[in-house]
Coordinates of C-alpha atoms in Angstrom, one line a residue:
M24 CA 66.3 -42.8 -76.6
Y25 CA 70.1 -43.4 -77.7
A26 CA 68.9 -46.9 -78.6
L27 CA 65.9 -45.9 -80.4
V28 CA 67.8 -42.9 -82.5
S29 CA 70.3 -45.7 -83.3
L30 CA 67.5 -48.0 -84.3
I31 CA 66.0 -45.2 -86.7
S32 CA 69.3 -44.3 -88.2
A33 CA 70.0 -48.3 -89.0
W34 CA 66.7 -48.5 -90.7
A35 CA 66.0 -45.4 -92.4
I36 CA 67.9 -45.8 -95.8
P37 CA 66.9 -49.2 -96.2
I38 CA 63.2 -48.9 -95.6
M39 CA 63.3 -45.7 -98.0
I40 CA 65.1 -47.9 -100.6
V41 CA 62.3 -50.5 -100.5
F42 CA 59.4 -48.1 -99.9
I43 CA 60.1 -45.6 -102.5
P44 CA 60.0 -48.2 -105.6
L45 CA 57.1 -50.1 -104.4
Y46 CA 55.2 -47.1 -103.8
A47 CA 55.8 -45.8 -107.4
A48 CA 55.0 -49.5 -108.5
Y49 CA 51.8 -49.0 -106.6
R50 CA 51.1 -45.7 -108.4
K51 CA 51.6 -47.2 -111.8
V52 CA 54.9 -45.2 -112.4
P53 CA 57.3 -47.3 -114.6
V54 CA 60.1 -47.4 -112.1
Y55 CA 62.9 -48.7 -114.3
E56 CA 62.1 -46.3 -117.0
S57 CA 61.8 -43.3 -114.9
F58 CA 65.2 -44.5 -113.0
V59 CA 67.2 -44.7 -116.6
E60 CA 65.5 -41.4 -117.8
G61 CA 66.9 -39.9 -114.3
A62 CA 70.1 -41.4 -114.9
K63 CA 70.5 -39.8 -118.4
D64 CA 69.5 -36.3 -117.0
G65 CA 72.5 -36.8 -114.3
F66 CA 74.9 -37.8 -117.0
D67 CA 74.2 -34.8 -119.1
T68 CA 74.5 -32.4 -115.6
A69 CA 77.7 -34.2 -115.0
I70 CA 79.1 -33.4 -118.7
K71 CA 77.8 -29.6 -118.2
I72 CA 79.3 -29.2 -114.6
I73 CA 82.9 -30.4 -115.7
P74 CA 84.4 -26.8 -116.9
H75 CA 82.8 -25.4 -113.7
L76 CA 84.9 -27.8 -111.5
V77 CA 88.0 -27.6 -113.3
G78 CA 87.9 -23.9 -113.0
M79 CA 87.1 -24.2 -109.2
M80 CA 89.7 -26.8 -108.7
V81 CA 92.5 -24.4 -110.7
A82 CA 91.4 -21.4 -108.4
I83 CA 91.5 -23.4 -105.2
S84 CA 95.3 -24.5 -106.2
V85 CA 96.2 -20.6 -107.2
F86 CA 94.7 -19.7 -103.9
R87 CA 96.7 -22.1 -102.0
A88 CA 100.0 -22.0 -103.9
S89 CA 100.2 -18.2 -104.1
G90 CA 100.3 -18.0 -100.2
A91 CA 97.1 -16.0 -100.4
M92 CA 95.7 -18.0 -97.8
D93 CA 98.6 -17.9 -95.6
L94 CA 98.5 -14.4 -95.8
M95 CA 94.9 -14.3 -94.6
I96 CA 95.6 -16.4 -91.8
G97 CA 98.3 -14.2 -90.9
W98 CA 95.9 -11.1 -90.6
M99 CA 93.5 -13.1 -88.8
R100 CA 95.7 -15.0 -86.3
P101 CA 96.3 -11.9 -83.6
F102 CA 92.4 -11.2 -83.5
F103 CA 91.7 -14.9 -82.8
E104 CA 94.5 -15.5 -80.3
S105 CA 93.3 -12.5 -78.4
I106 CA 90.0 -14.1 -77.9
G107 CA 91.3 -17.6 -77.4
V108 CA 90.5 -19.5 -80.3
P109 CA 92.9 -22.2 -81.3
T110 CA 94.6 -20.7 -84.7
E111 CA 95.0 -24.2 -85.7
V112 CA 91.7 -24.3 -87.1
L113 CA 91.6 -21.1 -88.9
P114 CA 92.7 -22.5 -92.3
L115 CA 89.8 -24.7 -92.0
A116 CA 87.4 -21.7 -91.7
I117 CA 88.9 -20.4 -95.1
L118 CA 89.1 -24.0 -96.8
R119 CA 85.5 -24.8 -95.7
P120 CA 83.5 -22.6 -98.2
I121 CA 85.7 -23.4 -101.2
T122 CA 86.4 -26.9 -100.9
G123 CA 84.9 -29.9 -99.4
A124 CA 87.6 -32.4 -100.1
G125 CA 90.3 -30.0 -98.9
S126 CA 88.5 -29.0 -95.7
L127 CA 88.1 -32.6 -94.9
A128 CA 91.7 -33.4 -95.7
F129 CA 92.6 -30.6 -93.4
T130 CA 90.0 -31.7 -90.7
T131 CA 91.7 -35.3 -90.8
D132 CA 95.3 -33.9 -90.3
L133 CA 94.0 -31.7 -87.3
I134 CA 92.3 -35.1 -85.8
E135 CA 95.4 -36.9 -86.5
Q136 CA 97.6 -34.1 -84.8
F137 CA 95.7 -33.5 -81.9
G138 CA 93.1 -36.2 -81.3
P139 CA 89.7 -36.5 -81.8
D140 CA 88.4 -35.7 -78.3
S141 CA 90.8 -32.6 -78.2
M142 CA 89.1 -29.3 -78.3
I143 CA 90.7 -28.4 -81.6
G144 CA 89.6 -32.0 -83.1
R145 CA 86.1 -31.3 -81.7
I146 CA 85.9 -27.6 -83.0
A147 CA 87.3 -28.8 -86.3
S148 CA 84.5 -31.7 -86.6
T149 CA 81.8 -29.4 -85.5
V150 CA 83.0 -26.8 -88.3
Q151 CA 83.1 -29.4 -90.8
G152 CA 79.2 -30.6 -90.2
S153 CA 78.0 -27.0 -89.6
T154 CA 79.2 -25.2 -92.6
D155 CA 79.1 -25.6 -96.3
T156 CA 81.1 -25.6 -99.4
T157 CA 79.7 -22.6 -100.6
L158 CA 81.7 -21.3 -103.5
Y159 CA 81.7 -25.0 -104.7
V160 CA 78.2 -25.0 -104.6
I161 CA 77.5 -21.8 -106.1
T162 CA 80.3 -22.6 -108.9
V163 CA 78.9 -26.0 -109.9
Y164 CA 75.1 -26.0 -109.4
F165 CA 74.7 -22.3 -110.8
G166 CA 76.8 -23.0 -113.7
A167 CA 75.4 -26.2 -114.4
I168 CA 71.7 -24.3 -114.6
G169 CA 73.1 -21.3 -116.2
I170 CA 72.5 -18.9 -113.3
R171 CA 75.1 -16.1 -114.0
K172 CA 74.2 -13.5 -111.1
A173 CA 75.0 -15.5 -108.1
G174 CA 75.9 -12.5 -105.7
Y175 CA 73.1 -12.6 -103.3
A176 CA 73.4 -16.4 -102.8
L177 CA 77.2 -16.1 -102.3
K178 CA 76.9 -13.3 -99.8
V179 CA 74.2 -15.1 -97.9
G180 CA 76.1 -18.1 -98.1
L181 CA 79.3 -16.7 -96.7
I182 CA 77.6 -15.2 -93.9
S183 CA 76.2 -18.3 -93.4
D184 CA 79.2 -19.9 -93.4
A185 CA 80.8 -17.2 -90.8
V186 CA 77.9 -18.1 -88.6
G187 CA 78.5 -21.5 -88.6
F188 CA 82.2 -21.3 -87.7
I189 CA 81.2 -18.8 -84.9
A190 CA 78.7 -21.1 -83.5
S191 CA 80.7 -24.2 -83.8
L192 CA 83.4 -22.3 -81.8
V193 CA 80.8 -21.3 -78.9
I194 CA 79.0 -24.6 -78.8
C195 CA 82.2 -26.3 -78.3
Y196 CA 83.4 -23.9 -75.5
V197 CA 80.3 -24.4 -74.1
V198 CA 79.8 -28.1 -74.2
F199 CA 83.5 -29.2 -74.2
S200 CA 84.9 -26.7 -71.5

């Protein structure tokens, strides 16, 4: 089974890269012109989201530099210690919905410090793969298309991130303990 999954993983992207343009050509779609038009739209979108990206990066920097993140972790630490959760992963629970690059850097630090096969390394890796950068997605993508009322999406996204964090903890303890 592992060999089959590895084979599919190795060939999935190359097959799609070849199949999609060939199928488009078969359907008489102007492949190159369509690609160029999409690239133009992508460039316009990139220009539109720059202010949102800058605002998000400033907010993240202020959040971390002000000590607000450390304060939140301090409040959460006693509860998580009492239920046996390694408190080293708590900053990841806060960073992951805010920033992908910041949470990846934190996960890398945890893995370098504790090892990839440690419970902390496994939990950090599972959280990284099971949650999303909710605030980034809402800020950038909703901002790019002009959606101003994102309250419900924010609530659902943050609840999903919390569920992903809790599920990561439970799964790691069930599988690796």
